[in-house]
mmCIF file of C-alpha atoms in Angstrom:
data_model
loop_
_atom_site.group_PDB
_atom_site.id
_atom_site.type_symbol
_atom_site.label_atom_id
_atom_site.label_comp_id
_atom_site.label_asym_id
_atom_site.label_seq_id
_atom_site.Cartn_x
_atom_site.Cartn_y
_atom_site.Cartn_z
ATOM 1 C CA UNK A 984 0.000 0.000 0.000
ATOM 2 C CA UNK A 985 1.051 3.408 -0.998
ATOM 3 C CA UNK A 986 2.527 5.348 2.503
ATOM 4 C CA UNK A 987 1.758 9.046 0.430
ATOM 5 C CA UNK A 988 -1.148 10.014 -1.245
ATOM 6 C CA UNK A 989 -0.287 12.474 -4.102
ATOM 7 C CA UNK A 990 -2.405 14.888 -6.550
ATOM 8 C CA UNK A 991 -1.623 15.954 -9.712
ATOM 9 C CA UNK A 992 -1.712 19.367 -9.360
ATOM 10 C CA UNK A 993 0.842 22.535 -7.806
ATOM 11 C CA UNK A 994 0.066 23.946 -4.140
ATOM 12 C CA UNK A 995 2.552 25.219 -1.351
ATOM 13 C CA UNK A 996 2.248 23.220 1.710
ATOM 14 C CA UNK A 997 4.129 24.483 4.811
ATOM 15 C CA UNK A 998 6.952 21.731 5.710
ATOM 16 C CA UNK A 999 7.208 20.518 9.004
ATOM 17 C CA UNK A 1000 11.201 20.662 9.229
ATOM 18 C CA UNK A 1001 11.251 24.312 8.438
ATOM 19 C CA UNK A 1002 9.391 27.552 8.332
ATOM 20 C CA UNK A 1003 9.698 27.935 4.767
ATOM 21 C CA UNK A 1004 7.340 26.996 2.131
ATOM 22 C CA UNK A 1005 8.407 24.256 -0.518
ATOM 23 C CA UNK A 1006 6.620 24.175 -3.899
ATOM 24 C CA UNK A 1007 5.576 21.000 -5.529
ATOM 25 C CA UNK A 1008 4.891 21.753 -9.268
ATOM 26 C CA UNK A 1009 3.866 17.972 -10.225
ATOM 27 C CA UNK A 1010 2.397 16.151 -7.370
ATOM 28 C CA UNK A 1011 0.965 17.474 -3.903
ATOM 29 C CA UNK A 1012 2.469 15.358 -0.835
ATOM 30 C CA UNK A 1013 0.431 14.701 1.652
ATOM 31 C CA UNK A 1014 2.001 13.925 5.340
ATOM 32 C CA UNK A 1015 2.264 9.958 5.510
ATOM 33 C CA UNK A 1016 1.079 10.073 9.497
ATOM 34 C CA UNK A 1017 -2.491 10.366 7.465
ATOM 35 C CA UNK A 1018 -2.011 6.158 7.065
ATOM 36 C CA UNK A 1019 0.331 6.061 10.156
ATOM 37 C CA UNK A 1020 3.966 5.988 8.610
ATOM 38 C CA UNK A 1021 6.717 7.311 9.415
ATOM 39 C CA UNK A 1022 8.254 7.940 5.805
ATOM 40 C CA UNK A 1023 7.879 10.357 3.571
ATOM 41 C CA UNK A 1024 8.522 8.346 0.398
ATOM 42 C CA UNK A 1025 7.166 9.823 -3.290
ATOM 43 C CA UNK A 1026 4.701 7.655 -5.330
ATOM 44 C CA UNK A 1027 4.281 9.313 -8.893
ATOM 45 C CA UNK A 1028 0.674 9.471 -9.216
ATOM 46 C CA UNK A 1029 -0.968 8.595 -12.787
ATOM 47 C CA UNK A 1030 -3.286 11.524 -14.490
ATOM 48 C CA UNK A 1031 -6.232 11.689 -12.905
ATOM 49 C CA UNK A 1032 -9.503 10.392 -14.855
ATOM 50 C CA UNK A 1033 -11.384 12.985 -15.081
ATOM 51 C CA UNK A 1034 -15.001 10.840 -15.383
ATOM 52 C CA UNK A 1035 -14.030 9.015 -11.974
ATOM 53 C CA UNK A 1036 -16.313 10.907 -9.485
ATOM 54 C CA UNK A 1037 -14.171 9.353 -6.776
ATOM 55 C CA UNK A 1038 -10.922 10.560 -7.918
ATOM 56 C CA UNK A 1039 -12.409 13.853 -9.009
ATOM 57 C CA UNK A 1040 -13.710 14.507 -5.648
ATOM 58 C CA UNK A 1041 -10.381 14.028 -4.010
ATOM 59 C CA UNK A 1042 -8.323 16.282 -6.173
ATOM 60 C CA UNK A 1043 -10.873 18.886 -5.346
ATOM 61 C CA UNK A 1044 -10.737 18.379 -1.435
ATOM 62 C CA UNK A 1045 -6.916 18.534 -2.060
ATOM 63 C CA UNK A 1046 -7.017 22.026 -3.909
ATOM 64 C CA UNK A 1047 -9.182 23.613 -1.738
ATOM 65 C CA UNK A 1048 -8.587 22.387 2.121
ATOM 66 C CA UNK A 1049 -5.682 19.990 2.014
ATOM 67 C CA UNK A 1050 -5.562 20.399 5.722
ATOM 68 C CA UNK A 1051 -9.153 17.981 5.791
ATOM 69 C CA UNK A 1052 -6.628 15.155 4.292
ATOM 70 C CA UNK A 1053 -3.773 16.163 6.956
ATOM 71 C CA UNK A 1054 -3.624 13.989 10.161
ATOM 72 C CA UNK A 1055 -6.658 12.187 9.171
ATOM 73 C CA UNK A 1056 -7.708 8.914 12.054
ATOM 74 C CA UNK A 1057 -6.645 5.072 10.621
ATOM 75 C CA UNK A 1058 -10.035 3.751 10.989
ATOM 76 C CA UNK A 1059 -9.652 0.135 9.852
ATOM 77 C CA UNK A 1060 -13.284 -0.696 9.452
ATOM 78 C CA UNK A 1061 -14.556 2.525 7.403
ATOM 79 C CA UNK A 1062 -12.313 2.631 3.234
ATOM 80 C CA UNK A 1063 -10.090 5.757 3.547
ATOM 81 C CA UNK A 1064 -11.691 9.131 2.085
ATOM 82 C CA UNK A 1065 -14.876 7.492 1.868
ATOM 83 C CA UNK A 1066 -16.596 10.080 4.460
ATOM 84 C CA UNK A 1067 -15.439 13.174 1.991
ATOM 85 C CA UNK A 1068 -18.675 12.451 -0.128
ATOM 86 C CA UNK A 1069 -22.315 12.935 1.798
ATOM 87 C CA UNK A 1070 -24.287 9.837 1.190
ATOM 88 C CA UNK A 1071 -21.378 7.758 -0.535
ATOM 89 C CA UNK A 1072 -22.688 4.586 -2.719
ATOM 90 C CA UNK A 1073 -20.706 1.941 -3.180
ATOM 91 C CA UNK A 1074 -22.206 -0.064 -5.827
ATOM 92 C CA UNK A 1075 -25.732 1.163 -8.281
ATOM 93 C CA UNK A 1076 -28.873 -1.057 -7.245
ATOM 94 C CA UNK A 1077 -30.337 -3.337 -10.438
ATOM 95 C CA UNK A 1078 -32.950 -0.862 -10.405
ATOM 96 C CA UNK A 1079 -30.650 2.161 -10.721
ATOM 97 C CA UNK A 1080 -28.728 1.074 -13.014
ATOM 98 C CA UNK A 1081 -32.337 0.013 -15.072
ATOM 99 C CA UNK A 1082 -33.063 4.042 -15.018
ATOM 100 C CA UNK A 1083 -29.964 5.111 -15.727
ATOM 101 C CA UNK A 1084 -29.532 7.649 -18.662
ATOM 102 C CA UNK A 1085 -26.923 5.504 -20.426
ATOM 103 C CA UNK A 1086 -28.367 2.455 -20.148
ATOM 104 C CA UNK A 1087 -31.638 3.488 -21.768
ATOM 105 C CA UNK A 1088 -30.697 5.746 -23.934
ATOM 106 C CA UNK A 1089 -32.099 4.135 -27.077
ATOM 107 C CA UNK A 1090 -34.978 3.553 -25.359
ATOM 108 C CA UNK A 1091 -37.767 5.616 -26.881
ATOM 109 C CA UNK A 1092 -39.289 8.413 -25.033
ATOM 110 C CA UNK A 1093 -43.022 8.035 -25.955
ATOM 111 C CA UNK A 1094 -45.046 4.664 -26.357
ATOM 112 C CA UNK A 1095 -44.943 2.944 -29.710
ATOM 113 C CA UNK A 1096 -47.725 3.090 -31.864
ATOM 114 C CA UNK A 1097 -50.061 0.538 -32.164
ATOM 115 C CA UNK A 1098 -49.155 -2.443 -34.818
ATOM 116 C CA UNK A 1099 -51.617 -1.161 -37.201
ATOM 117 C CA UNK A 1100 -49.587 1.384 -37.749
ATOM 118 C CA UNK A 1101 -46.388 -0.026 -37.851
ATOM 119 C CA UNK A 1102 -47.806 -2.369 -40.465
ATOM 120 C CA UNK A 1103 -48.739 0.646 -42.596
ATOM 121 C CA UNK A 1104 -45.354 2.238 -42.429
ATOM 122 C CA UNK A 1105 -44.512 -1.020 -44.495
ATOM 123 C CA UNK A 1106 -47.269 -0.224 -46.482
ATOM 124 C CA UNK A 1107 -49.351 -3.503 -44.997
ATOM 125 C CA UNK A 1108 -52.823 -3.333 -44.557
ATOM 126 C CA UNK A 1109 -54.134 -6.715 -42.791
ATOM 127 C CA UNK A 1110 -57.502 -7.998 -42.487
ATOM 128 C CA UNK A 1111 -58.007 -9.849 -39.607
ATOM 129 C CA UNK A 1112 -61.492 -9.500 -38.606
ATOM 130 C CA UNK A 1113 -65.261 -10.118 -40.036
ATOM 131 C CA UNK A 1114 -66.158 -7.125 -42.263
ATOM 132 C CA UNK A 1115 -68.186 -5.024 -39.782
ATOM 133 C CA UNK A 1116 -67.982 -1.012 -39.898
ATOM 134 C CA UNK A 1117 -65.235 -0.565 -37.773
ATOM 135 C CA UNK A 1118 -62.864 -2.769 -39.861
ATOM 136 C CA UNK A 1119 -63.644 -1.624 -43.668
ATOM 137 C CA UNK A 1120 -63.445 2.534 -41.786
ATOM 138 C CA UNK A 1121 -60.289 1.742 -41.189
ATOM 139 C CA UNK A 1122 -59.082 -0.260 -44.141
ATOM 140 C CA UNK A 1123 -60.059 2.684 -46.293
ATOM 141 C CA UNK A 1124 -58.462 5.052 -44.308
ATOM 142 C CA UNK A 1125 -55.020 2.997 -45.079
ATOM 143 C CA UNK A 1126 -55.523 2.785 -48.034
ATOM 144 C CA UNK A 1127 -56.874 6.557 -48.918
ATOM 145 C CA UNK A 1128 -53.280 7.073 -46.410
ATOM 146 C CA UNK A 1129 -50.766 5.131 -48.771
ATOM 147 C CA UNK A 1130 -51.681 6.273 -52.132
ATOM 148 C CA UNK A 1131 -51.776 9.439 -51.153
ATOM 149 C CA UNK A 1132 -48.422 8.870 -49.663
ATOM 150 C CA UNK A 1133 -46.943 7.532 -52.643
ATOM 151 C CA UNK A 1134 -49.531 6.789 -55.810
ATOM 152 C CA UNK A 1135 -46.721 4.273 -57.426
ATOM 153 C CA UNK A 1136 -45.665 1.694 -54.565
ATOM 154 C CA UNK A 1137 -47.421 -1.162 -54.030
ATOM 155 C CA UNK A 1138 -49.909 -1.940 -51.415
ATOM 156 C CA UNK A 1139 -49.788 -5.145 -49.428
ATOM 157 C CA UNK A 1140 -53.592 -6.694 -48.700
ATOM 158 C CA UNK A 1141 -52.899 -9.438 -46.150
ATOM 159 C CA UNK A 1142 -56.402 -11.287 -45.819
ATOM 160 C CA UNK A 1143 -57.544 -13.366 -43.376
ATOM 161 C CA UNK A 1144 -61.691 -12.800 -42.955
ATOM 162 C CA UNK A 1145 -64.919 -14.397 -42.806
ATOM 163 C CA UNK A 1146 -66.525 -11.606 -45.217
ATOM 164 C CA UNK A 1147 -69.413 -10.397 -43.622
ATOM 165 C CA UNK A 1148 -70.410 -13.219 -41.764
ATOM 166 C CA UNK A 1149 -69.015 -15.247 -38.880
ATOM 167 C CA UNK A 1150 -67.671 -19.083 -39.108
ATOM 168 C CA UNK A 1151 -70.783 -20.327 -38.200
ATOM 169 C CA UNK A 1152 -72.537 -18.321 -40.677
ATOM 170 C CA UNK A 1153 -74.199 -15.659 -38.825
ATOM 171 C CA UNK A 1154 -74.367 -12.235 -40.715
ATOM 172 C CA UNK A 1155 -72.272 -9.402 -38.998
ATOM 173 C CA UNK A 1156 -72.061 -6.500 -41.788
ATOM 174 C CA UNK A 1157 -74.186 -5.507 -44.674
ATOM 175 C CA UNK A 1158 -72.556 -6.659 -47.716
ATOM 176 C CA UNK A 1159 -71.705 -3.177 -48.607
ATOM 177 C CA UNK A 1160 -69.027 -3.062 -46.076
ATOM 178 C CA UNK A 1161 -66.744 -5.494 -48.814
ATOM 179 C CA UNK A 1162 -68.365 -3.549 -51.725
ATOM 180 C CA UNK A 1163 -67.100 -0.540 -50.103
ATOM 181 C CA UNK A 1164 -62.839 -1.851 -49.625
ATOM 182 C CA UNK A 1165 -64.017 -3.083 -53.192
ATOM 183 C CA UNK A 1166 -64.531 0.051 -54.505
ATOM 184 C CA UNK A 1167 -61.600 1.830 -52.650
ATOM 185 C CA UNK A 1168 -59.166 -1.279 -54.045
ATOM 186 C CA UNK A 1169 -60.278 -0.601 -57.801
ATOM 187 C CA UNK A 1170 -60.267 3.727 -57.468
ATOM 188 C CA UNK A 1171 -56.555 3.405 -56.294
ATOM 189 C CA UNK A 1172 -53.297 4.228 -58.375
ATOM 190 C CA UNK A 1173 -51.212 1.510 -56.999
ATOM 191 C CA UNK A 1174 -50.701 -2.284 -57.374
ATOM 192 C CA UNK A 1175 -52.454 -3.986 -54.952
ATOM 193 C CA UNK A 1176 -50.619 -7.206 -54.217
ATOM 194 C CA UNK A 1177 -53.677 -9.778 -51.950
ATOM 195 C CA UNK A 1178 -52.166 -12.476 -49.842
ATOM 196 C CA UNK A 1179 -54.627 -14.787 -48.356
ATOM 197 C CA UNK A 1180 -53.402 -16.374 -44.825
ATOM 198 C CA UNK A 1181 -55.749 -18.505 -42.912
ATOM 199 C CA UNK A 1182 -59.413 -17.650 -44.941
ATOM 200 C CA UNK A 1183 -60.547 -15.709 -47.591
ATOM 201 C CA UNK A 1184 -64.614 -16.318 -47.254
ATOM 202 C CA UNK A 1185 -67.766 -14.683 -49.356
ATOM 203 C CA UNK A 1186 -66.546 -11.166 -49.728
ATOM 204 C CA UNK A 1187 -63.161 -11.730 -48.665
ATOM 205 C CA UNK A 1188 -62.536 -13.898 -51.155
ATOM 206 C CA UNK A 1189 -63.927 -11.322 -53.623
ATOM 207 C CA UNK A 1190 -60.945 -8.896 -52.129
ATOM 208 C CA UNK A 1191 -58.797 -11.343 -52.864
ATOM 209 C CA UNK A 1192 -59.385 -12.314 -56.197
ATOM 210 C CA UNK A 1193 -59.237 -7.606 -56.507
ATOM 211 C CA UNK A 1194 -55.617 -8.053 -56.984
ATOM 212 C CA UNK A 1195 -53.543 -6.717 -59.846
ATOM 213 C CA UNK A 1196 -53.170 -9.508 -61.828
ATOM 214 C CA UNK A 1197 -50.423 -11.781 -61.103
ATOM 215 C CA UNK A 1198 -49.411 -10.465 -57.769
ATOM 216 C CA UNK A 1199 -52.536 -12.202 -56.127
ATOM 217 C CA UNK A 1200 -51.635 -14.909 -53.278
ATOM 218 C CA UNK A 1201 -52.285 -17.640 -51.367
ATOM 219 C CA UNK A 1202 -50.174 -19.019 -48.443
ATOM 220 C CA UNK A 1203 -50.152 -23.207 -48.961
ATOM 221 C CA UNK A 1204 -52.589 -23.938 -46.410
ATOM 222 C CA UNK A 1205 -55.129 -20.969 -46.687
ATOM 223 C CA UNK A 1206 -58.744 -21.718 -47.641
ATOM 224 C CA UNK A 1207 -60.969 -19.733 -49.997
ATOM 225 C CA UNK A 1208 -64.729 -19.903 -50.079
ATOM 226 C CA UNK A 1209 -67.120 -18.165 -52.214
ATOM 227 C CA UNK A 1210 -71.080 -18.366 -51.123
ATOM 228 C CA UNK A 1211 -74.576 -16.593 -51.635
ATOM 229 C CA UNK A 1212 -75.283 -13.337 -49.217
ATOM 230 C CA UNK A 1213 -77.231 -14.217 -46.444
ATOM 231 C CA UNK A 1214 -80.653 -12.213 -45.380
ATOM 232 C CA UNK A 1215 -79.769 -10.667 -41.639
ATOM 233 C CA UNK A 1216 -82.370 -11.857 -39.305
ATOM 234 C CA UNK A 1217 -86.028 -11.198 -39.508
ATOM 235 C CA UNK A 1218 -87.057 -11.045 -36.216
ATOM 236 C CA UNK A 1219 -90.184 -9.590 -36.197
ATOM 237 C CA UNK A 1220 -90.484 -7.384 -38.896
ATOM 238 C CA UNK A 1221 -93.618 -7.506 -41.400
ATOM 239 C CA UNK A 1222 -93.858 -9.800 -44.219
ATOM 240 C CA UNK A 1223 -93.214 -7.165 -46.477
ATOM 241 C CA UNK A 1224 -89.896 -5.681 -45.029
ATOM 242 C CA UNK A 1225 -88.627 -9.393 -44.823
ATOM 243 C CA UNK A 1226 -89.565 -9.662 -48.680
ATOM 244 C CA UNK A 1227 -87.530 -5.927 -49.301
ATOM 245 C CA UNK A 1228 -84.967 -7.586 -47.818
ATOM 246 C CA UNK A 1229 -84.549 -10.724 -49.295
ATOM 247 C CA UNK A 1230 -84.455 -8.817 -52.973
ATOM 248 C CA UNK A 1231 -81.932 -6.661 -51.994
ATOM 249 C CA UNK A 1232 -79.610 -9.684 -50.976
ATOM 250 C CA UNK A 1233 -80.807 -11.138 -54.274
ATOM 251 C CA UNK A 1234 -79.378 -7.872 -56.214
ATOM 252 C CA UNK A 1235 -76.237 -8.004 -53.821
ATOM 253 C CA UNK A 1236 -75.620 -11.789 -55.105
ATOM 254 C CA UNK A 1237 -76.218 -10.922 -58.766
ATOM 255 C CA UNK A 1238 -73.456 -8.194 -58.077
ATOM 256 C CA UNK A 1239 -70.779 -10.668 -56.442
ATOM 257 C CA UNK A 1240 -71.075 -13.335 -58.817
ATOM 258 C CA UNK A 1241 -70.403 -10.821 -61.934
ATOM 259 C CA UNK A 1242 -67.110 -9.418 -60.271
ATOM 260 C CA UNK A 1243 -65.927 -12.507 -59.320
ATOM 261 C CA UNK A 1244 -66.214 -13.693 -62.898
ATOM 262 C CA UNK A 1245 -64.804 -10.230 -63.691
ATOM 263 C CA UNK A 1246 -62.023 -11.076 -61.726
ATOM 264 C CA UNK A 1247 -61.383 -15.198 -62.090
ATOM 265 C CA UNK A 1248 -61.898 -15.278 -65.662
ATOM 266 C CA UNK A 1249 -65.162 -17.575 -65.592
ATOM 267 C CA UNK A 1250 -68.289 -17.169 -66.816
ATOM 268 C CA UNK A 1251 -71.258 -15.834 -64.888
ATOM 269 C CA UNK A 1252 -72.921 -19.039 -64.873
ATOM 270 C CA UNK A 1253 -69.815 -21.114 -63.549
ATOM 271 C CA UNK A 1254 -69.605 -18.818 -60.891
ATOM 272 C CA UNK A 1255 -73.513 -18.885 -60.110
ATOM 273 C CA UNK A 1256 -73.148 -22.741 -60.155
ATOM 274 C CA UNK A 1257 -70.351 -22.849 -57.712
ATOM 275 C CA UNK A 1258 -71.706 -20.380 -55.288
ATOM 276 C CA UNK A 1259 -75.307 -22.750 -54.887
ATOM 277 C CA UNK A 1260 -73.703 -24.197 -52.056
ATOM 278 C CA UNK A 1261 -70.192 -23.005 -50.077
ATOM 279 C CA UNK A 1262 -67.506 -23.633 -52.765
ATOM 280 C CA UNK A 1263 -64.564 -24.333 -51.112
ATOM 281 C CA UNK A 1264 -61.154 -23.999 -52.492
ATOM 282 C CA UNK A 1265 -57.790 -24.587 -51.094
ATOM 283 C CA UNK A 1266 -54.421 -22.958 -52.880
ATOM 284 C CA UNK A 1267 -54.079 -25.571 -55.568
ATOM 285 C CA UNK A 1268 -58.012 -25.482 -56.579
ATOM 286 C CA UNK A 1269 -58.145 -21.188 -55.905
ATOM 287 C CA UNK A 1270 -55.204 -20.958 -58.674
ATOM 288 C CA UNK A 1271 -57.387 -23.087 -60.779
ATOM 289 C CA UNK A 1272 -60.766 -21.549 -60.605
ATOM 290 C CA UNK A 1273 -58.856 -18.190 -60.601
ATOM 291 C CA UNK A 1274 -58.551 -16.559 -57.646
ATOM 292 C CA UNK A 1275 -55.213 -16.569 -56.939
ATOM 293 C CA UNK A 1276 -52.134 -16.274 -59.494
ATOM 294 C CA UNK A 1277 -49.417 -18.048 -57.086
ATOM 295 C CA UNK A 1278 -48.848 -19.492 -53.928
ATOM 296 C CA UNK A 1279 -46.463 -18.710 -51.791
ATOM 297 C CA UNK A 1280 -44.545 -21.800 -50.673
ATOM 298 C CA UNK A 1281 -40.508 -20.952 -50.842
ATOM 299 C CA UNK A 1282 -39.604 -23.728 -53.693
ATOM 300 C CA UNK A 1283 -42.757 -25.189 -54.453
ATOM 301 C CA UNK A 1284 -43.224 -24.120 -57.941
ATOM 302 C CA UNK A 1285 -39.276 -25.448 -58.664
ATOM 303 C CA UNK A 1286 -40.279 -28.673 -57.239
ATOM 304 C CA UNK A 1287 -43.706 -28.689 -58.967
ATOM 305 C CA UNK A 1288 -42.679 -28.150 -62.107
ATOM 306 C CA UNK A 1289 -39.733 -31.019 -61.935
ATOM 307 C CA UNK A 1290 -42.720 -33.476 -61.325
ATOM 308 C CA UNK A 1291 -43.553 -36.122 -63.893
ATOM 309 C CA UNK A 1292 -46.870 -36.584 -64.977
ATOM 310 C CA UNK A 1293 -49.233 -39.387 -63.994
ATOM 311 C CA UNK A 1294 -48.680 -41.056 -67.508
ATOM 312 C CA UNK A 1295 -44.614 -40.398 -67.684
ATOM 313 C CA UNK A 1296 -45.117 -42.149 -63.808
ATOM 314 C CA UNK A 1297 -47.008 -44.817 -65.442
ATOM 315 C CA UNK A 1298 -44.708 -45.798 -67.901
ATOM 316 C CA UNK A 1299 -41.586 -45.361 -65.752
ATOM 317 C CA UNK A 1300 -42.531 -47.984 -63.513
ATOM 318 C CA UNK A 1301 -43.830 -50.437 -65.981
ATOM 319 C CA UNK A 1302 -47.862 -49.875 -65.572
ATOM 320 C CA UNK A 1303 -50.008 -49.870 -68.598
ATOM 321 C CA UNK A 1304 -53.388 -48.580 -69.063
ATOM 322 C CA UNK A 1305 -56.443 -50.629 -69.554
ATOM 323 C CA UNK A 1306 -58.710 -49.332 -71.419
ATOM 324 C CA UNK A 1307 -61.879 -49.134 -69.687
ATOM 325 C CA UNK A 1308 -60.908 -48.627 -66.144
#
């Protein structure tokens, strides 16, 4: 242990041999009886760090009252100098160090915004819900937001809906609420690029099929389903408001069969046939009847198309065709 304690820095101490005063230019030598020796060895001290609150606080007791470091008690149980600072810490608490400035200082200042938003700065607008009011108010707003943003990047329509009605089949939204996001979709400048994760059902499926031509997709497993409107309930209105109703969702049928032809390439009357009943249709059968251009499956279409077909498998393993069966 180091007998002197020295500071970088000049001051005239009084020596205790003489009456005269001896100037140290480098270091500042404190009396050694301050640890209880006798010698008055010199230890060169190293610069002082100027960040080290410790260190800094030391030099500055030394420049201004020396004599507080002079003849100082050897308390063996207390670290030397620590009763310079007022309420000394020893070590920062989990939590301290949790709150500290530098630790957090990438941390942002106000809350994030909600994931809505963070989808549309990626220009990603995701259905996730039935088609009630609330959803297709705020699908339009996105999409009013990002052409007039930028009228020439695409937009990104992730879809994953039960149209206007739940699973189950119970009406939830007027079929103008798809009509509506319809509408929007076709008045916009941009590509619209339609994925289709999880469902694509009644009008969803007819927000699908919207796409710009060949950038409409289809993860593997998704499922599409095209179907006739269904009349809210009755309850008890009159006879005749039931039958005003049930021709309206007549007209609203004759309207999504004709754009989903529009849009799949069939004829009215395939697509009338079809929707009878719930048509069904997973990736491979969507791409068929139209829907969808692709589906997105990293490597499927490489290992698709190096399939053989069913008659080069025949022949490869020796199987001939009957005629008949």
């Amino acid at each position: 242990m180091a007998s002197c304690l020295h500071a970088p820095m000049a001051y005239t101490i009084p020596s205790s041999a003489s009456s005269q005063s001896v100037r140290r230019p480098k270091a500042l030598t404190l009396s050694c009886r301050a640890f209880g020796s006798k010698s008055a060895a010199k230890i060169p001290m190293p610069p002082i760090n100027p960040k080290d609150p410790f260190l800094s606080k030391l030099a500055s007791v030394a420049t201004s009252s020396p004599e507080t470091l002079l003849n100082r008690p050897v308390n063996p149980d207390t670290p030397p100098y620590l009763d310079l600072f007022e309420s000394p810490t020893l070590m920062a608490t989990p939590a301290q160090v949790e709150r500290s400035v530098s630790y957090n200082e990438h941390r942002p200042r106000r809350p994030p915004p909600d994931l809505p938003s963070l989808l549309l700065h990626g220009r990603i607008v995701y259905i996730g819900m039935p088609l009630v009011p609330a959803v297709t108010e705020l699908v339009v707003a996105e999409l009013m937001y990002l052409q007039w943003m930028d009228p020439k990047q695409p937009i990104y329509l992730y879809i994953n809906s039960t149209g206007t009605t739940r699973d189950d089949g119970e009406t939830v939204g007027m079929e103008t609420e798809g009509f509506a996001i319809y509408d929007a979709l076709m008045n916009l400048q941009n590509e619209i690029h339609t994925v289709a994760v999880g469902a694509a059902i009644g009008q969803a499926c007819l927000l699908l099929s919207a796409g710009t031509k060949g950038k409409r997709f289809m993860m593997p497993h998704a499922k599409a389903m095209i179907q006739q409107p269904r009349i809210p309930s009755s309850g008890l209105m009159p006879a005749s408001d039931v039958l005003i109703r049930a021709k309206e969702v007549i007209i609203n049928r004759d309207i999504l069969v004709e754009l989903l032809a529009k849009h799949t390439g069939n004829s009215v009357e395939t697509v009338a046939s079809a929707m009878k009943r719930p048509f069904y249709m997973d990736a491979s059968r969507a791409k068929e009847f139209g829907v969808i251009d692709k589906i997105l499956w990293r490597g499927q279409e490489k290992v698709m198309a190096e399939v053989a077909a069913p008659e080069e498998w025949d022949k490869n393993a020796g199987i001939k065709v009957v005629d008949g069966f």
